[in-house]
mmCIF file of C-alpha atoms in Angstrom:
data_model
loop_
_atom_site.group_PDB
_atom_site.id
_atom_site.type_symbol
_atom_site.label_atom_id
_atom_site.label_comp_id
_atom_site.label_asym_id
_atom_site.label_seq_id
_atom_site.Cartn_x
_atom_site.Cartn_y
_atom_site.Cartn_z
ATOM 1 C CA UNK H 127 50.428 64.941 58.322
ATOM 2 C CA UNK H 128 51.315 67.812 60.641
ATOM 3 C CA UNK H 129 52.314 70.979 58.788
ATOM 4 C CA UNK H 130 53.800 74.102 60.387
ATOM 5 C CA UNK H 131 53.002 77.377 58.669
ATOM 6 C CA UNK H 132 54.501 80.837 59.153
ATOM 7 C CA UNK H 133 53.683 84.220 57.617
ATOM 8 C CA UNK H 134 56.509 86.674 57.009
ATOM 9 C CA UNK H 135 57.739 89.378 54.637
ATOM 10 C CA UNK H 136 60.506 89.271 52.058
ATOM 11 C CA UNK H 137 62.563 92.332 51.185
ATOM 12 C CA UNK H 138 62.381 93.128 47.466
ATOM 13 C CA UNK H 139 64.056 96.304 46.306
ATOM 14 C CA UNK H 140 62.937 99.167 48.543
ATOM 15 C CA UNK H 141 59.834 97.356 49.795
ATOM 16 C CA UNK H 142 58.617 93.994 51.049
ATOM 17 C CA UNK H 143 56.146 91.359 49.899
ATOM 18 C CA UNK H 144 54.065 88.907 51.897
ATOM 19 C CA UNK H 145 54.986 85.234 51.977
ATOM 20 C CA UNK H 146 53.905 82.010 53.651
ATOM 21 C CA UNK H 147 56.240 79.101 54.382
ATOM 22 C CA UNK H 148 54.570 75.753 55.050
ATOM 23 C CA UNK H 149 56.608 72.726 56.102
ATOM 24 C CA UNK H 150 55.642 69.143 56.844
ATOM 25 C CA UNK H 151 58.026 67.071 58.930
ATOM 26 C CA UNK H 152 61.169 65.990 57.042
ATOM 27 C CA UNK H 153 60.116 67.330 53.618
ATOM 28 C CA UNK H 154 61.541 65.641 50.537
ATOM 29 C CA UNK H 155 61.772 68.951 48.648
ATOM 30 C CA UNK H 156 60.846 72.621 48.850
ATOM 31 C CA UNK H 157 58.790 74.313 46.130
ATOM 32 C CA UNK H 158 58.523 78.095 45.790
ATOM 33 C CA UNK H 159 55.183 78.974 44.206
ATOM 34 C CA UNK H 160 54.159 82.223 42.491
ATOM 35 C CA UNK H 161 50.657 83.385 41.622
ATOM 36 C CA UNK H 162 49.249 84.316 38.243
ATOM 37 C CA UNK H 163 48.646 87.822 36.911
ATOM 38 C CA UNK H 164 45.084 88.186 38.152
ATOM 39 C CA UNK H 165 45.235 86.881 41.710
ATOM 40 C CA UNK H 166 47.571 86.902 44.690
ATOM 41 C CA UNK H 167 49.127 84.176 46.792
ATOM 42 C CA UNK H 168 45.945 83.675 48.853
ATOM 43 C CA UNK H 169 43.842 82.613 45.870
ATOM 44 C CA UNK H 170 42.107 79.290 46.686
ATOM 45 C CA UNK H 171 43.717 77.616 43.653
ATOM 46 C CA UNK H 172 47.208 78.396 44.894
ATOM 47 C CA UNK H 173 46.358 77.541 48.480
ATOM 48 C CA UNK H 174 44.849 74.222 47.384
ATOM 49 C CA UNK H 175 47.953 73.439 45.341
ATOM 50 C CA UNK H 176 50.395 74.176 48.166
ATOM 51 C CA UNK H 177 48.239 72.363 50.730
ATOM 52 C CA UNK H 178 48.255 69.360 48.400
ATOM 53 C CA UNK H 179 52.045 69.433 48.123
ATOM 54 C CA UNK H 180 52.375 69.739 51.908
ATOM 55 C CA UNK H 181 50.198 66.652 52.368
ATOM 56 C CA UNK H 182 52.588 64.780 50.066
ATOM 57 C CA UNK H 183 55.635 65.702 52.139
ATOM 58 C CA UNK H 184 56.798 68.749 50.182
ATOM 59 C CA UNK H 185 57.485 72.116 51.831
ATOM 60 C CA UNK H 186 56.234 75.233 50.054
ATOM 61 C CA UNK H 187 56.798 78.951 50.044
ATOM 62 C CA UNK H 188 54.244 81.103 48.250
ATOM 63 C CA UNK H 189 54.639 84.859 47.849
ATOM 64 C CA UNK H 190 53.165 87.983 46.310
ATOM 65 C CA UNK H 191 54.745 89.960 43.515
ATOM 66 C CA UNK H 192 55.282 93.662 44.369
ATOM 67 C CA UNK H 193 52.388 94.895 42.215
ATOM 68 C CA UNK H 194 49.958 92.631 44.010
ATOM 69 C CA UNK H 195 51.323 93.624 47.405
ATOM 70 C CA UNK H 196 50.756 97.273 46.482
ATOM 71 C CA UNK H 197 47.202 96.623 45.325
ATOM 72 C CA UNK H 198 47.912 97.317 41.663
ATOM 73 C CA UNK H 199 46.241 95.317 38.895
ATOM 74 C CA UNK H 200 48.865 95.482 36.166
ATOM 75 C CA UNK H 201 51.656 92.901 36.620
ATOM 76 C CA UNK H 202 55.231 93.918 37.284
ATOM 77 C CA UNK H 203 57.661 94.212 34.417
ATOM 78 C CA UNK H 204 60.123 91.295 34.216
ATOM 79 C CA UNK H 205 63.007 92.983 36.096
ATOM 80 C CA UNK H 206 60.829 93.592 39.169
ATOM 81 C CA UNK H 207 59.185 90.172 38.973
ATOM 82 C CA UNK H 208 62.544 88.431 38.579
ATOM 83 C CA UNK H 209 63.914 90.344 41.571
ATOM 84 C CA UNK H 210 60.954 89.077 43.607
ATOM 85 C CA UNK H 211 61.613 85.539 42.432
ATOM 86 C CA UNK H 212 65.265 85.715 43.424
ATOM 87 C CA UNK H 213 64.353 87.033 46.861
ATOM 88 C CA UNK H 214 61.710 84.339 47.380
ATOM 89 C CA UNK H 215 64.072 81.524 46.407
ATOM 90 C CA UNK H 216 66.744 82.913 48.739
ATOM 91 C CA UNK H 217 64.183 83.064 51.569
ATOM 92 C CA UNK H 218 63.113 79.477 50.917
ATOM 93 C CA UNK H 219 66.716 78.271 50.884
ATOM 94 C CA UNK H 220 67.354 80.063 54.170
ATOM 95 C CA UNK H 221 64.361 78.442 55.855
ATOM 96 C CA UNK H 222 65.238 75.014 54.511
ATOM 97 C CA UNK H 223 68.766 75.397 55.899
ATOM 98 C CA UNK H 224 67.413 76.478 59.285
ATOM 99 C CA UNK H 225 65.516 73.188 59.506
ATOM 100 C CA UNK H 226 68.352 71.080 58.124
ATOM 101 C CA UNK H 227 66.350 70.186 55.004
ATOM 102 C CA UNK H 228 68.590 68.986 52.198
ATOM 103 C CA UNK H 229 66.026 68.193 49.516
ATOM 104 C CA UNK H 230 65.973 70.031 46.175
ATOM 105 C CA UNK H 231 64.472 73.510 45.822
ATOM 106 C CA UNK H 232 62.083 73.926 42.879
ATOM 107 C CA UNK H 233 60.318 76.924 41.363
ATOM 108 C CA UNK H 234 56.674 76.726 40.278
ATOM 109 C CA UNK H 235 54.083 79.226 39.178
ATOM 110 C CA UNK H 236 50.641 79.756 37.762
ATOM 111 C CA UNK H 237 50.749 81.337 34.287
ATOM 112 C CA UNK H 238 52.595 84.683 34.685
ATOM 113 C CA UNK H 239 54.277 83.426 37.869
ATOM 114 C CA UNK H 240 55.690 80.402 36.080
ATOM 115 C CA UNK H 241 56.868 82.398 33.083
ATOM 116 C CA UNK H 242 58.673 84.845 35.371
ATOM 117 C CA UNK H 243 60.292 81.890 37.166
ATOM 118 C CA UNK H 244 61.587 80.582 33.856
ATOM 119 C CA UNK H 245 62.986 83.990 32.951
ATOM 120 C CA UNK H 246 64.693 84.217 36.347
ATOM 121 C CA UNK H 247 66.298 80.786 35.863
ATOM 122 C CA UNK H 248 67.327 81.727 32.318
ATOM 123 C CA UNK H 249 69.103 84.726 33.886
ATOM 124 C CA UNK H 250 70.959 82.584 36.397
ATOM 125 C CA UNK H 251 68.635 82.008 39.356
ATOM 126 C CA UNK H 252 69.346 78.586 40.814
ATOM 127 C CA UNK H 253 66.525 76.043 41.000
ATOM 128 C CA UNK H 254 66.554 72.263 40.793
ATOM 129 C CA UNK H 255 63.662 72.392 38.340
ATOM 130 C CA UNK H 256 60.631 74.317 37.136
ATOM 131 C CA UNK H 257 56.899 73.604 37.153
ATOM 132 C CA UNK H 258 54.502 75.577 34.961
ATOM 133 C CA UNK H 259 50.826 75.523 35.940
ATOM 134 C CA UNK H 260 49.438 76.703 32.619
ATOM 135 C CA UNK H 261 52.351 78.241 30.721
ATOM 136 C CA UNK H 262 51.181 81.391 28.856
ATOM 137 C CA UNK H 263 52.907 80.628 25.574
ATOM 138 C CA UNK H 264 50.992 83.396 23.809
ATOM 139 C CA UNK H 265 48.115 85.760 24.439
ATOM 140 C CA UNK H 266 44.692 84.340 23.500
ATOM 141 C CA UNK H 267 44.190 84.640 19.762
ATOM 142 C CA UNK H 268 47.795 85.699 19.149
ATOM 143 C CA UNK H 269 49.724 82.475 18.421
ATOM 144 C CA UNK H 270 52.149 84.418 16.229
ATOM 145 C CA UNK H 271 53.710 86.092 19.271
ATOM 146 C CA UNK H 272 55.295 83.294 21.280
ATOM 147 C CA UNK H 273 56.947 83.728 24.685
ATOM 148 C CA UNK H 274 59.429 80.916 24.260
ATOM 149 C CA UNK H 275 62.837 82.312 23.313
ATOM 150 C CA UNK H 276 64.416 82.080 26.765
ATOM 151 C CA UNK H 277 63.188 78.526 27.412
ATOM 152 C CA UNK H 278 65.708 76.835 25.115
ATOM 153 C CA UNK H 279 68.678 77.828 27.256
ATOM 154 C CA UNK H 280 67.308 76.223 30.428
ATOM 155 C CA UNK H 281 68.809 72.826 31.264
ATOM 156 C CA UNK H 282 66.921 72.130 34.511
ATOM 157 C CA UNK H 283 63.983 69.674 34.423
ATOM 158 C CA UNK H 284 60.708 71.335 33.461
ATOM 159 C CA UNK H 285 57.135 70.119 33.833
ATOM 160 C CA UNK H 286 54.467 71.839 31.742
ATOM 161 C CA UNK H 287 51.033 71.073 33.218
ATOM 162 C CA UNK H 288 48.527 72.435 30.734
ATOM 163 C CA UNK H 289 44.773 72.306 30.188
ATOM 164 C CA UNK H 290 43.895 70.989 26.745
ATOM 165 C CA UNK H 291 41.455 73.921 26.272
ATOM 166 C CA UNK H 292 43.870 76.594 27.477
ATOM 167 C CA UNK H 293 43.619 79.549 25.092
ATOM 168 C CA UNK H 294 47.051 80.771 26.215
ATOM 169 C CA UNK H 295 48.791 77.823 24.533
ATOM 170 C CA UNK H 296 47.731 76.326 21.213
ATOM 171 C CA UNK H 297 48.348 72.571 21.747
ATOM 172 C CA UNK H 298 50.421 71.994 18.606
ATOM 173 C CA UNK H 299 52.566 75.057 19.285
ATOM 174 C CA UNK H 300 53.241 74.065 22.896
ATOM 175 C CA UNK H 301 54.062 70.499 21.862
ATOM 176 C CA UNK H 302 56.555 71.859 19.331
ATOM 177 C CA UNK H 303 58.171 74.144 21.924
ATOM 178 C CA UNK H 304 58.522 71.347 24.493
ATOM 179 C CA UNK H 305 59.923 69.057 21.818
ATOM 180 C CA UNK H 306 62.545 71.626 20.848
ATOM 181 C CA UNK H 307 63.596 72.117 24.485
ATOM 182 C CA UNK H 308 64.516 68.445 24.619
ATOM 183 C CA UNK H 309 64.261 65.557 27.083
ATOM 184 C CA UNK H 310 64.552 67.804 30.146
ATOM 185 C CA UNK H 311 61.028 69.121 29.455
ATOM 186 C CA UNK H 312 57.831 67.117 29.921
ATOM 187 C CA UNK H 313 54.351 68.175 28.825
ATOM 188 C CA UNK H 314 51.365 66.731 30.676
ATOM 189 C CA UNK H 315 47.867 67.584 29.507
ATOM 190 C CA UNK H 316 44.883 68.014 31.799
ATOM 191 C CA UNK H 317 42.125 66.851 29.477
ATOM 192 C CA UNK H 318 39.356 69.407 29.093
ATOM 193 C CA UNK H 319 41.030 71.951 31.355
ATOM 194 C CA UNK H 320 41.011 75.663 30.584
ATOM 195 C CA UNK H 321 43.631 78.210 31.696
ATOM 196 C CA UNK H 322 42.412 77.785 35.286
ATOM 197 C CA UNK H 323 42.278 73.989 34.865
ATOM 198 C CA UNK H 324 38.486 74.029 35.209
ATOM 199 C CA UNK H 325 36.857 71.190 33.269
ATOM 200 C CA UNK H 326 33.386 71.705 31.803
ATOM 201 C CA UNK H 327 30.795 69.565 33.559
ATOM 202 C CA UNK H 328 33.073 68.795 36.497
ATOM 203 C CA UNK H 329 32.072 70.841 39.545
ATOM 204 C CA UNK H 330 35.076 71.525 41.734
ATOM 205 C CA UNK H 331 36.157 74.491 43.816
ATOM 206 C CA UNK H 332 39.305 76.377 42.847
ATOM 207 C CA UNK H 333 41.007 74.866 45.898
ATOM 208 C CA UNK H 334 40.092 71.351 44.761
ATOM 209 C CA UNK H 335 41.371 72.080 41.264
ATOM 210 C CA UNK H 336 44.683 73.330 42.619
ATOM 211 C CA UNK H 337 45.005 70.348 44.957
ATOM 212 C CA UNK H 338 44.463 67.960 42.044
ATOM 213 C CA UNK H 339 47.715 69.168 40.458
ATOM 214 C CA UNK H 340 49.866 68.471 43.505
ATOM 215 C CA UNK H 341 50.269 64.740 42.934
ATOM 216 C CA UNK H 342 51.642 64.894 39.364
ATOM 217 C CA UNK H 343 53.992 67.682 40.435
ATOM 218 C CA UNK H 344 55.269 65.766 43.467
ATOM 219 C CA UNK H 345 55.700 62.671 41.298
ATOM 220 C CA UNK H 346 57.730 64.615 38.734
ATOM 221 C CA UNK H 347 59.963 66.093 41.430
ATOM 222 C CA UNK H 348 60.595 62.636 42.922
ATOM 223 C CA UNK H 349 61.438 61.205 39.506
ATOM 224 C CA UNK H 350 63.867 64.046 38.785
ATOM 225 C CA UNK H 351 65.821 63.119 41.923
#
């Protein structure tokens, strides 16, 4: 499948962040994808994931948060990260409109990126649905401090893709949270996967791991309509 790809910058506050828009012909949907706390948008995992979605007929826009663009290690506070999310979704909607694409626009993110997407939607950002690639429900070893309060007010479809060995989400706690959200939320386990979805004994590159998550995400988006 032929995919066109363009690099550009998105204005966020007083600065800009890098972004890449990739579009197959006649995409069925557009997914905006944010990176996790420890790596930027060019990480092989994220590139593999977006390449996988493109091969399945889904357009993608991945972007950097301001802290990553500036070369800082500590993630942005929620207001700055949410502002970046809003700007990225607006940029994706603009590019979809330029091409006459009418499919739904979804928000997805790895760990921190997904949590910030959910906070942005909880504060009113429009998205047809949300995809969490390893939701950081709590810090490792701190299951008493959950990051779930804002999730219960979100009515859009949500897919939680989670490694069964992910130390950022105790399985029983995450199952309880998803159950309390209701039927709009679906939890899908990646058996043996850690927070990066690496499975012990299974040798795969980060790009291959990311690409392996594209199919269940594309399937969920199609089912949501």
